[in-house]
Amino acid sequence: MGISVGLNSAMRALLAQQQAMDAVAHNVANVNTPGYSRQRVVLSQAASGSPNGVGGGVDVKSIERLRDRFVDVQTRTESGTAGDYRARAASLGFVEATLGQSGPGSLQDAMDQFFNAWRDLANAPEQSAVRAGVVQAGEAFAMTAERIARSLTDVRSDANGRIATDVAEVNSIAQRLAMLNGRILEARATGNPASDLSDERDLALNRLSQLVDVYTVEHESGTMDVFVGGRSLVINTSEHQVDVVRDPLNSNYYSPIWAVDGAPILLRSGEIGGLLHQREDDVP
């Protein structure tokens, strides 16, 4: 009986170390995979299988993902802030290029010519050519100002279109998160830690955090609830859709809302928040 216990312990050890080597190989194979979290096999002492109390070897207790949840929360918070600033910086860079250009055709050049024409008129008001020059300079200034105004309106319109596109992406990510919650729940029920599915979910959450400010709550079952602007976007295996509606009081621009009741989405950061800020505040 002692020999069989020893052989059984050796077999357990080989199987456990084989699983540990499989985890190492999986880690190495995915070293450059976006969103992958390193996995570690946790070993535990096996229960005694002998009447004399000698241990039964080693068992694989679990497979853990080496991931720091605190770092994840901080990263997603800063991703939302970065998405906000990137969206605003892009539009402000265009505004800077539009208003800051110099030379012929620029706003500064048109203004200089306009005021110079008035100075020439003050010096020689009796000359018809000088009076005609004031009219031409005024027309040139008006056309330049109108062109720049159209450019700034185009910036706002572009931001408006990107808001609708980003909202559609938020819905797509929400559906994926709800689906992954369901698959993780099923896998956990069979004893599978669903590490790769959790990595996929975290990768989707990272993208979502670039679009909107998110808050997450993970449960013991493995599911994760996701909140945006103080309201639930994903609960267990269900998602709440968001939408955009045109606001007739604001040039028919899009306003993000919750599809279920039409309430506005309160966004503090993220790319959508930055686009709203540039459209409503920066550019105007």
PDB file of C-alpha atoms in Angstrom:
ATOM      1  CA  MET A   1       0.000   0.000   0.000  1.00  0.00           C
ATOM      2  CA  GLY A   2       2.932   2.330   0.778  1.00  0.00           C
ATOM      3  CA  ILE A   3       4.315   1.871  -2.718  1.00  0.00           C
ATOM      4  CA  SER A   4       0.953   2.726  -4.305  1.00  0.00           C
ATOM      5  CA  VAL A   5       0.687   5.890  -2.174  1.00  0.00           C
ATOM      6  CA  GLY A   6       4.170   6.941  -3.212  1.00  0.00           C
ATOM      7  CA  LEU A   7       3.485   6.283  -6.876  1.00  0.00           C
ATOM      8  CA  ASN A   8       0.221   8.193  -6.635  1.00  0.00           C
ATOM      9  CA  SER A   9       2.016  11.160  -5.053  1.00  0.00           C
ATOM     10  CA  ALA A  10       4.621  11.099  -7.811  1.00  0.00           C
ATOM     11  CA  MET A  11       1.913  10.978 -10.467  1.00  0.00           C
ATOM     12  CA  ARG A  12       0.127  13.943  -8.851  1.00  0.00           C
ATOM     13  CA  ALA A  13       3.373  15.884  -8.793  1.00  0.00           C
ATOM     14  CA  LEU A  14       4.072  15.202 -12.466  1.00  0.00           C
ATOM     15  CA  LEU A  15       0.575  16.218 -13.498  1.00  0.00           C
ATOM     16  CA  ALA A  16       0.702  19.377 -11.378  1.00  0.00           C
ATOM     17  CA  GLN A  17       4.090  20.420 -12.733  1.00  0.00           C
ATOM     18  CA  GLN A  18       2.938  19.630 -16.259  1.00  0.00           C
ATOM     19  CA  GLN A  19       0.025  22.039 -15.780  1.00  0.00           C
ATOM     20  CA  ALA A  20       2.436  24.636 -14.397  1.00  0.00           C
ATOM     21  CA  MET A  21       4.633  24.230 -17.493  1.00  0.00           C
ATOM     22  CA  ASP A  22       1.557  24.585 -19.696  1.00  0.00           C
ATOM     23  CA  ALA A  23       0.798  27.893 -17.955  1.00  0.00           C
ATOM     24  CA  VAL A  24       4.384  29.073 -18.537  1.00  0.00           C
ATOM     25  CA  ALA A  25       4.166  28.149 -22.214  1.00  0.00           C
ATOM     26  CA  HIS A  26       0.827  29.996 -22.477  1.00  0.00           C
ATOM     27  CA  ASN A  27       2.386  33.086 -20.873  1.00  0.00           C
ATOM     28  CA  VAL A  28       5.363  33.061 -23.226  1.00  0.00           C
ATOM     29  CA  ALA A  29       3.176  32.524 -26.286  1.00  0.00           C
ATOM     30  CA  ASN A  30       1.023  35.561 -25.386  1.00  0.00           C
ATOM     31  CA  VAL A  31       3.777  37.923 -24.279  1.00  0.00           C
ATOM     32  CA  ASN A  32       2.848  40.362 -27.089  1.00  0.00           C
ATOM     33  CA  THR A  33      -0.917  39.763 -27.039  1.00  0.00           C
ATOM     34  CA  PRO A  34      -2.786  43.019 -26.250  1.00  0.00           C
ATOM     35  CA  GLY A  35      -4.648  42.818 -22.938  1.00  0.00           C
ATOM     36  CA  TYR A  36      -3.175  39.461 -21.894  1.00  0.00           C
ATOM     37  CA  SER A  37      -2.670  38.911 -18.156  1.00  0.00           C
ATOM     38  CA  ARG A  38       0.011  36.505 -16.984  1.00  0.00           C
ATOM     39  CA  GLN A  39      -1.350  33.347 -15.381  1.00  0.00           C
ATOM     40  CA  ARG A  40       0.015  31.431 -12.428  1.00  0.00           C
ATOM     41  CA  VAL A  41      -0.764  27.896 -11.240  1.00  0.00           C
ATOM     42  CA  VAL A  42      -1.437  27.770  -7.493  1.00  0.00           C
ATOM     43  CA  LEU A  43      -0.414  24.472  -5.891  1.00  0.00           C
ATOM     44  CA  SER A  44      -1.713  23.052  -2.634  1.00  0.00           C
ATOM     45  CA  GLN A  45      -0.911  20.041  -0.499  1.00  0.00           C
ATOM     46  CA  ALA A  46      -3.058  17.034  -1.333  1.00  0.00           C
ATOM     47  CA  ALA A  47      -5.018  15.324   1.404  1.00  0.00           C
ATOM     48  CA  SER A  48      -3.425  12.299   2.984  1.00  0.00           C
ATOM     49  CA  GLY A  49      -4.274   9.018   1.319  1.00  0.00           C
ATOM     50  CA  SER A  50      -2.435   6.843   3.784  1.00  0.00           C
ATOM     51  CA  PRO A  51      -3.484   5.561   7.240  1.00  0.00           C
ATOM     52  CA  ASN A  52      -0.118   6.609   8.642  1.00  0.00           C
ATOM     53  CA  GLY A  53      -0.827  10.270   7.871  1.00  0.00           C
ATOM     54  CA  VAL A  54       1.722  10.699   5.062  1.00  0.00           C
ATOM     55  CA  GLY A  55       0.618  13.429   2.676  1.00  0.00           C
ATOM     56  CA  GLY A  56      -0.882  12.629  -0.694  1.00  0.00           C
ATOM     57  CA  GLY A  57       1.423  14.835  -2.738  1.00  0.00           C
ATOM     58  CA  VAL A  58       0.377  18.027  -4.499  1.00  0.00           C
ATOM     59  CA  ASP A  59      -2.734  19.259  -6.326  1.00  0.00           C
ATOM     60  CA  VAL A  60      -3.468  22.218  -8.558  1.00  0.00           C
ATOM     61  CA  LYS A  61      -5.651  24.439  -6.417  1.00  0.00           C
ATOM     62  CA  SER A  62      -6.418  27.110  -9.016  1.00  0.00           C
ATOM     63  CA  ILE A  63      -5.087  29.191 -11.896  1.00  0.00           C
ATOM     64  CA  GLU A  64      -4.772  32.889 -11.066  1.00  0.00           C
ATOM     65  CA  ARG A  65      -4.549  35.943 -13.295  1.00  0.00           C
ATOM     66  CA  LEU A  66      -1.780  38.230 -12.103  1.00  0.00           C
ATOM     67  CA  ARG A  67      -3.672  41.498 -12.355  1.00  0.00           C
ATOM     68  CA  ASP A  68      -3.824  44.495 -10.036  1.00  0.00           C
ATOM     69  CA  ARG A  69      -7.421  45.724  -9.816  1.00  0.00           C
ATOM     70  CA  PHE A  70      -6.373  49.031  -8.264  1.00  0.00           C
ATOM     71  CA  VAL A  71      -4.069  49.723 -11.210  1.00  0.00           C
ATOM     72  CA  ASP A  72      -6.888  48.790 -13.610  1.00  0.00           C
ATOM     73  CA  VAL A  73      -9.231  51.333 -11.986  1.00  0.00           C
ATOM     74  CA  GLN A  74      -6.590  54.062 -12.054  1.00  0.00           C
ATOM     75  CA  THR A  75      -5.661  53.288 -15.650  1.00  0.00           C
ATOM     76  CA  ARG A  76      -9.256  53.498 -16.826  1.00  0.00           C
ATOM     77  CA  THR A  77      -9.801  56.743 -14.978  1.00  0.00           C
ATOM     78  CA  GLU A  78      -6.764  58.300 -16.635  1.00  0.00           C
ATOM     79  CA  SER A  79      -7.763  56.825 -20.009  1.00  0.00           C
ATOM     80  CA  GLY A  80     -11.026  58.749 -19.789  1.00  0.00           C
ATOM     81  CA  THR A  81      -9.164  61.952 -18.990  1.00  0.00           C
ATOM     82  CA  ALA A  82      -6.715  61.330 -21.833  1.00  0.00           C
ATOM     83  CA  GLY A  83      -9.561  60.661 -24.279  1.00  0.00           C
ATOM     84  CA  ASP A  84     -11.177  63.953 -23.262  1.00  0.00           C
ATOM     85  CA  TYR A  85      -7.974  65.926 -23.785  1.00  0.00           C
ATOM     86  CA  ARG A  86      -7.101  64.221 -27.083  1.00  0.00           C
ATOM     87  CA  ALA A  87     -10.489  65.102 -28.567  1.00  0.00           C
ATOM     88  CA  ARG A  88     -10.242  68.719 -27.438  1.00  0.00           C
ATOM     89  CA  ALA A  89      -6.590  69.096 -28.473  1.00  0.00           C
ATOM     90  CA  ALA A  90      -7.361  67.935 -32.019  1.00  0.00           C
ATOM     91  CA  SER A  91     -10.058  70.573 -32.532  1.00  0.00           C
ATOM     92  CA  LEU A  92      -8.103  73.342 -30.821  1.00  0.00           C
ATOM     93  CA  GLY A  93      -5.103  72.514 -32.995  1.00  0.00           C
ATOM     94  CA  PHE A  94      -7.262  73.041 -36.073  1.00  0.00           C
ATOM     95  CA  VAL A  95      -8.617  76.314 -34.672  1.00  0.00           C
ATOM     96  CA  GLU A  96      -5.080  77.442 -33.920  1.00  0.00           C
ATOM     97  CA  ALA A  97      -3.981  76.672 -37.474  1.00  0.00           C
ATOM     98  CA  THR A  98      -7.021  78.485 -38.890  1.00  0.00           C
ATOM     99  CA  LEU A  99      -6.740  81.653 -36.811  1.00  0.00           C
ATOM    100  CA  GLY A 100      -2.985  81.724 -36.448  1.00  0.00           C
ATOM    101  CA  GLN A 101      -1.971  81.628 -40.106  1.00  0.00           C
ATOM    102  CA  SER A 102      -0.189  84.686 -41.525  1.00  0.00           C
ATOM    103  CA  GLY A 103       0.419  86.130 -44.984  1.00  0.00           C
ATOM    104  CA  PRO A 104      -1.994  86.648 -47.876  1.00  0.00           C
ATOM    105  CA  GLY A 105      -5.431  85.188 -47.267  1.00  0.00           C
ATOM    106  CA  SER A 106      -5.123  85.210 -43.501  1.00  0.00           C
ATOM    107  CA  LEU A 107      -7.507  87.023 -41.179  1.00  0.00           C
ATOM    108  CA  GLN A 108      -4.687  89.249 -39.936  1.00  0.00           C
ATOM    109  CA  ASP A 109      -3.747  90.232 -43.487  1.00  0.00           C
ATOM    110  CA  ALA A 110      -7.399  91.017 -44.381  1.00  0.00           C
ATOM    111  CA  MET A 111      -7.788  93.152 -41.247  1.00  0.00           C
ATOM    112  CA  ASP A 112      -4.555  95.041 -41.938  1.00  0.00           C
ATOM    113  CA  GLN A 113      -5.604  95.809 -45.493  1.00  0.00           C
ATOM    114  CA  PHE A 114      -9.056  96.887 -44.319  1.00  0.00           C
ATOM    115  CA  PHE A 115      -7.745  99.368 -41.742  1.00  0.00           C
ATOM    116  CA  ASN A 116      -4.993 100.571 -44.084  1.00  0.00           C
ATOM    117  CA  ALA A 117      -7.664 101.320 -46.672  1.00  0.00           C
ATOM    118  CA  TRP A 118      -9.484 103.510 -44.124  1.00  0.00           C
ATOM    119  CA  ARG A 119      -6.251 105.294 -43.281  1.00  0.00           C
ATOM    120  CA  ASP A 120      -5.681 106.026 -46.980  1.00  0.00           C
ATOM    121  CA  LEU A 121      -9.249 107.305 -47.245  1.00  0.00           C
ATOM    122  CA  ALA A 122      -8.710 109.646 -44.286  1.00  0.00           C
ATOM    123  CA  ASN A 123      -5.662 111.096 -46.085  1.00  0.00           C
ATOM    124  CA  ALA A 124      -7.360 111.502 -49.474  1.00  0.00           C
ATOM    125  CA  PRO A 125     -11.172 111.362 -49.108  1.00  0.00           C
ATOM    126  CA  GLU A 126     -11.719 113.115 -52.426  1.00  0.00           C
ATOM    127  CA  GLN A 127     -10.167 110.321 -54.520  1.00  0.00           C
ATOM    128  CA  SER A 128     -12.710 107.833 -55.907  1.00  0.00           C
ATOM    129  CA  ALA A 129     -10.065 105.141 -56.309  1.00  0.00           C
ATOM    130  CA  VAL A 130      -9.282 105.314 -52.594  1.00  0.00           C
ATOM    131  CA  ARG A 131     -12.992 105.120 -51.732  1.00  0.00           C
ATOM    132  CA  ALA A 132     -13.338 102.064 -53.986  1.00  0.00           C
ATOM    133  CA  GLY A 133     -10.326 100.543 -52.200  1.00  0.00           C
ATOM    134  CA  VAL A 134     -12.156 100.726 -48.866  1.00  0.00           C
ATOM    135  CA  VAL A 135     -15.121  98.870 -50.348  1.00  0.00           C
ATOM    136  CA  GLN A 136     -12.892  96.173 -51.852  1.00  0.00           C
ATOM    137  CA  ALA A 137     -10.914  95.761 -48.632  1.00  0.00           C
ATOM    138  CA  GLY A 138     -14.179  95.473 -46.693  1.00  0.00           C
ATOM    139  CA  GLU A 139     -15.462  92.792 -49.046  1.00  0.00           C
ATOM    140  CA  ALA A 140     -12.173  90.881 -48.800  1.00  0.00           C
ATOM    141  CA  PHE A 141     -12.272  91.067 -45.001  1.00  0.00           C
ATOM    142  CA  ALA A 142     -15.901  89.848 -44.918  1.00  0.00           C
ATOM    143  CA  MET A 143     -15.129  86.932 -47.253  1.00  0.00           C
ATOM    144  CA  THR A 144     -12.115  85.902 -45.144  1.00  0.00           C
ATOM    145  CA  ALA A 145     -14.115  86.059 -41.930  1.00  0.00           C
ATOM    146  CA  GLU A 146     -16.923  84.038 -43.509  1.00  0.00           C
ATOM    147  CA  ARG A 147     -14.478  81.376 -44.714  1.00  0.00           C
ATOM    148  CA  ILE A 148     -12.989  81.029 -41.227  1.00  0.00           C
ATOM    149  CA  ALA A 149     -16.450  80.901 -39.661  1.00  0.00           C
ATOM    150  CA  ARG A 150     -17.373  78.052 -42.020  1.00  0.00           C
ATOM    151  CA  SER A 151     -14.182  76.233 -41.048  1.00  0.00           C
ATOM    152  CA  LEU A 152     -15.042  76.527 -37.365  1.00  0.00           C
ATOM    153  CA  THR A 153     -18.594  75.336 -38.051  1.00  0.00           C
ATOM    154  CA  ASP A 154     -17.125  72.349 -39.883  1.00  0.00           C
ATOM    155  CA  VAL A 155     -15.067  71.515 -36.789  1.00  0.00           C
ATOM    156  CA  ARG A 156     -18.235  71.457 -34.685  1.00  0.00           C
ATOM    157  CA  SER A 157     -20.069  69.370 -37.298  1.00  0.00           C
ATOM    158  CA  ASP A 158     -17.194  66.887 -37.407  1.00  0.00           C
ATOM    159  CA  ALA A 159     -17.310  66.578 -33.609  1.00  0.00           C
ATOM    160  CA  ASN A 160     -21.059  66.036 -33.822  1.00  0.00           C
ATOM    161  CA  GLY A 161     -20.631  63.171 -36.275  1.00  0.00           C
ATOM    162  CA  ARG A 162     -17.909  61.566 -34.166  1.00  0.00           C
ATOM    163  CA  ILE A 163     -20.211  61.684 -31.123  1.00  0.00           C
ATOM    164  CA  ALA A 164     -22.798  59.578 -32.970  1.00  0.00           C
ATOM    165  CA  THR A 165     -20.092  57.131 -34.080  1.00  0.00           C
ATOM    166  CA  ASP A 166     -18.667  56.810 -30.568  1.00  0.00           C
ATOM    167  CA  VAL A 167     -22.122  56.251 -29.051  1.00  0.00           C
ATOM    168  CA  ALA A 168     -22.663  53.379 -31.503  1.00  0.00           C
ATOM    169  CA  GLU A 169     -19.315  51.908 -30.397  1.00  0.00           C
ATOM    170  CA  VAL A 170     -20.341  52.212 -26.735  1.00  0.00           C
ATOM    171  CA  ASN A 171     -23.431  50.124 -27.502  1.00  0.00           C
ATOM    172  CA  SER A 172     -21.344  47.533 -29.303  1.00  0.00           C
ATOM    173  CA  ILE A 173     -18.918  47.268 -26.373  1.00  0.00           C
ATOM    174  CA  ALA A 174     -21.808  47.027 -23.883  1.00  0.00           C
ATOM    175  CA  GLN A 175     -23.274  44.100 -25.813  1.00  0.00           C
ATOM    176  CA  ARG A 176     -19.879  42.392 -25.861  1.00  0.00           C
ATOM    177  CA  LEU A 177     -19.374  42.913 -22.118  1.00  0.00           C
ATOM    178  CA  ALA A 178     -22.789  41.410 -21.343  1.00  0.00           C
ATOM    179  CA  MET A 179     -22.012  38.426 -23.577  1.00  0.00           C
ATOM    180  CA  LEU A 180     -18.602  37.911 -21.943  1.00  0.00           C
ATOM    181  CA  ASN A 181     -20.207  38.104 -18.500  1.00  0.00           C
ATOM    182  CA  GLY A 182     -22.461  35.221 -19.509  1.00  0.00           C
ATOM    183  CA  ARG A 183     -19.603  33.122 -20.867  1.00  0.00           C
ATOM    184  CA  ILE A 184     -17.477  33.775 -17.781  1.00  0.00           C
ATOM    185  CA  LEU A 185     -20.391  32.821 -15.533  1.00  0.00           C
ATOM    186  CA  GLU A 186     -20.856  29.542 -17.409  1.00  0.00           C
ATOM    187  CA  ALA A 187     -17.128  28.764 -17.351  1.00  0.00           C
ATOM    188  CA  ARG A 188     -16.799  29.486 -13.626  1.00  0.00           C
ATOM    189  CA  ALA A 189     -19.720  27.151 -12.924  1.00  0.00           C
ATOM    190  CA  THR A 190     -17.707  24.261 -14.395  1.00  0.00           C
ATOM    191  CA  GLY A 191     -14.562  25.124 -12.446  1.00  0.00           C
ATOM    192  CA  ASN A 192     -12.822  26.888 -15.330  1.00  0.00           C
ATOM    193  CA  PRO A 193     -11.291  30.204 -14.140  1.00  0.00           C
ATOM    194  CA  ALA A 194     -12.063  31.790 -17.552  1.00  0.00           C
ATOM    195  CA  SER A 195      -8.827  33.780 -17.441  1.00  0.00           C
ATOM    196  CA  ASP A 196      -8.689  34.415 -21.183  1.00  0.00           C
ATOM    197  CA  LEU A 197     -12.326  35.522 -21.258  1.00  0.00           C
ATOM    198  CA  SER A 198     -11.603  37.908 -18.367  1.00  0.00           C
ATOM    199  CA  ASP A 199      -8.675  39.341 -20.340  1.00  0.00           C
ATOM    200  CA  GLU A 200     -10.965  39.890 -23.313  1.00  0.00           C
ATOM    201  CA  ARG A 201     -13.470  41.662 -21.075  1.00  0.00           C
ATOM    202  CA  ASP A 202     -10.769  43.890 -19.547  1.00  0.00           C
ATOM    203  CA  LEU A 203      -9.560  44.818 -23.031  1.00  0.00           C
ATOM    204  CA  ALA A 204     -13.096  45.870 -23.995  1.00  0.00           C
ATOM    205  CA  LEU A 205     -13.391  47.854 -20.757  1.00  0.00           C
ATOM    206  CA  ASN A 206     -10.134  49.654 -21.534  1.00  0.00           C
ATOM    207  CA  ARG A 207     -11.541  50.808 -24.866  1.00  0.00           C
ATOM    208  CA  LEU A 208     -14.826  51.812 -23.227  1.00  0.00           C
ATOM    209  CA  SER A 209     -12.929  53.899 -20.671  1.00  0.00           C
ATOM    210  CA  GLN A 210     -11.389  55.895 -23.529  1.00  0.00           C
ATOM    211  CA  LEU A 211     -14.861  56.810 -24.782  1.00  0.00           C
ATOM    212  CA  VAL A 212     -16.708  57.499 -21.502  1.00  0.00           C
ATOM    213  CA  ASP A 213     -15.947  57.592 -17.790  1.00  0.00           C
ATOM    214  CA  VAL A 214     -16.648  54.154 -16.336  1.00  0.00           C
ATOM    215  CA  TYR A 215     -17.020  52.612 -12.884  1.00  0.00           C
ATOM    216  CA  THR A 216     -17.005  48.838 -12.425  1.00  0.00           C
ATOM    217  CA  VAL A 217     -18.061  46.362  -9.737  1.00  0.00           C
ATOM    218  CA  GLU A 218     -16.846  42.755  -9.991  1.00  0.00           C
ATOM    219  CA  HIS A 219     -18.782  39.986  -8.240  1.00  0.00           C
ATOM    220  CA  GLU A 220     -17.637  36.672  -6.772  1.00  0.00           C
ATOM    221  CA  SER A 221     -19.424  34.865  -9.592  1.00  0.00           C
ATOM    222  CA  GLY A 222     -17.032  36.489 -12.071  1.00  0.00           C
ATOM    223  CA  THR A 223     -19.533  38.878 -13.640  1.00  0.00           C
ATOM    224  CA  MET A 224     -18.818  42.600 -13.731  1.00  0.00           C
ATOM    225  CA  ASP A 225     -21.294  45.489 -13.617  1.00  0.00           C
ATOM    226  CA  VAL A 226     -20.364  48.624 -15.543  1.00  0.00           C
ATOM    227  CA  PHE A 227     -21.655  52.111 -14.749  1.00  0.00           C
ATOM    228  CA  VAL A 228     -21.458  55.270 -16.863  1.00  0.00           C
ATOM    229  CA  GLY A 229     -22.408  58.684 -15.511  1.00  0.00           C
ATOM    230  CA  GLY A 230     -23.869  57.128 -12.367  1.00  0.00           C
ATOM    231  CA  ARG A 231     -26.183  54.727 -14.242  1.00  0.00           C
ATOM    232  CA  SER A 232     -25.764  51.091 -15.191  1.00  0.00           C
ATOM    233  CA  LEU A 233     -24.591  50.287 -18.696  1.00  0.00           C
ATOM    234  CA  VAL A 234     -24.106  46.556 -18.051  1.00  0.00           C
ATOM    235  CA  ILE A 235     -25.683  44.542 -15.236  1.00  0.00           C
ATOM    236  CA  ASN A 236     -24.793  40.847 -15.135  1.00  0.00           C
ATOM    237  CA  THR A 237     -25.658  39.591 -18.651  1.00  0.00           C
ATOM    238  CA  SER A 238     -27.886  42.523 -19.660  1.00  0.00           C
ATOM    239  CA  GLU A 239     -26.909  45.837 -21.212  1.00  0.00           C
ATOM    240  CA  HIS A 240     -28.687  49.196 -21.369  1.00  0.00           C
ATOM    241  CA  GLN A 241     -28.406  50.894 -24.737  1.00  0.00           C
ATOM    242  CA  VAL A 242     -27.509  54.544 -25.251  1.00  0.00           C
ATOM    243  CA  ASP A 243     -28.643  56.723 -28.128  1.00  0.00           C
ATOM    244  CA  VAL A 244     -28.384  60.198 -29.634  1.00  0.00           C
ATOM    245  CA  VAL A 245     -31.195  62.625 -30.439  1.00  0.00           C
ATOM    246  CA  ARG A 246     -31.077  65.887 -32.345  1.00  0.00           C
ATOM    247  CA  ASP A 247     -31.571  69.010 -30.250  1.00  0.00           C
ATOM    248  CA  PRO A 248     -33.586  71.635 -32.179  1.00  0.00           C
ATOM    249  CA  LEU A 249     -32.528  74.253 -29.628  1.00  0.00           C
ATOM    250  CA  ASN A 250     -28.843  73.609 -30.357  1.00  0.00           C
ATOM    251  CA  SER A 251     -28.450  73.717 -34.152  1.00  0.00           C
ATOM    252  CA  ASN A 252     -29.904  70.187 -34.397  1.00  0.00           C
ATOM    253  CA  TYR A 253     -26.725  68.740 -32.906  1.00  0.00           C
ATOM    254  CA  TYR A 254     -26.754  65.300 -31.283  1.00  0.00           C
ATOM    255  CA  SER A 255     -27.263  64.863 -27.550  1.00  0.00           C
ATOM    256  CA  PRO A 256     -26.368  61.489 -25.950  1.00  0.00           C
ATOM    257  CA  ILE A 257     -29.247  59.961 -23.978  1.00  0.00           C
ATOM    258  CA  TRP A 258     -30.255  56.684 -22.305  1.00  0.00           C
ATOM    259  CA  ALA A 259     -32.439  54.799 -24.756  1.00  0.00           C
ATOM    260  CA  VAL A 260     -34.718  53.374 -22.046  1.00  0.00           C
ATOM    261  CA  ASP A 261     -36.070  56.716 -20.798  1.00  0.00           C
ATOM    262  CA  GLY A 262     -34.439  59.495 -22.826  1.00  0.00           C
ATOM    263  CA  ALA A 263     -32.539  60.893 -19.845  1.00  0.00           C
ATOM    264  CA  PRO A 264     -29.298  62.716 -20.729  1.00  0.00           C
ATOM    265  CA  ILE A 265     -26.024  60.899 -20.088  1.00  0.00           C
ATOM    266  CA  LEU A 266     -23.861  62.714 -17.555  1.00  0.00           C
ATOM    267  CA  LEU A 267     -20.311  62.497 -18.897  1.00  0.00           C
ATOM    268  CA  ARG A 268     -17.354  63.891 -16.991  1.00  0.00           C
ATOM    269  CA  SER A 269     -14.568  62.652 -19.251  1.00  0.00           C
ATOM    270  CA  GLY A 270     -13.803  60.343 -22.145  1.00  0.00           C
ATOM    271  CA  GLU A 271     -13.652  61.058 -25.857  1.00  0.00           C
ATOM    272  CA  ILE A 272     -17.397  61.712 -26.073  1.00  0.00           C
ATOM    273  CA  GLY A 273     -17.156  64.175 -23.192  1.00  0.00           C
ATOM    274  CA  GLY A 274     -14.251  65.919 -24.907  1.00  0.00           C
ATOM    275  CA  LEU A 275     -16.137  66.126 -28.209  1.00  0.00           C
ATOM    276  CA  LEU A 276     -19.155  67.611 -26.454  1.00  0.00           C
ATOM    277  CA  HIS A 277     -16.932  70.127 -24.691  1.00  0.00           C
ATOM    278  CA  GLN A 278     -15.183  71.238 -27.865  1.00  0.00           C
ATOM    279  CA  ARG A 279     -18.492  71.486 -29.756  1.00  0.00           C
ATOM    280  CA  GLU A 280     -20.303  73.434 -27.056  1.00  0.00           C
ATOM    281  CA  ASP A 281     -17.542  75.486 -25.430  1.00  0.00           C
ATOM    282  CA  ASP A 282     -14.096  75.458 -27.033  1.00  0.00           C
ATOM    283  CA  VAL A 283     -14.952  76.220 -30.646  1.00  0.00           C
ATOM    284  CA  PRO A 284     -17.847  78.626 -30.004  1.00  0.00           C
TER     285      PRO A 284
END
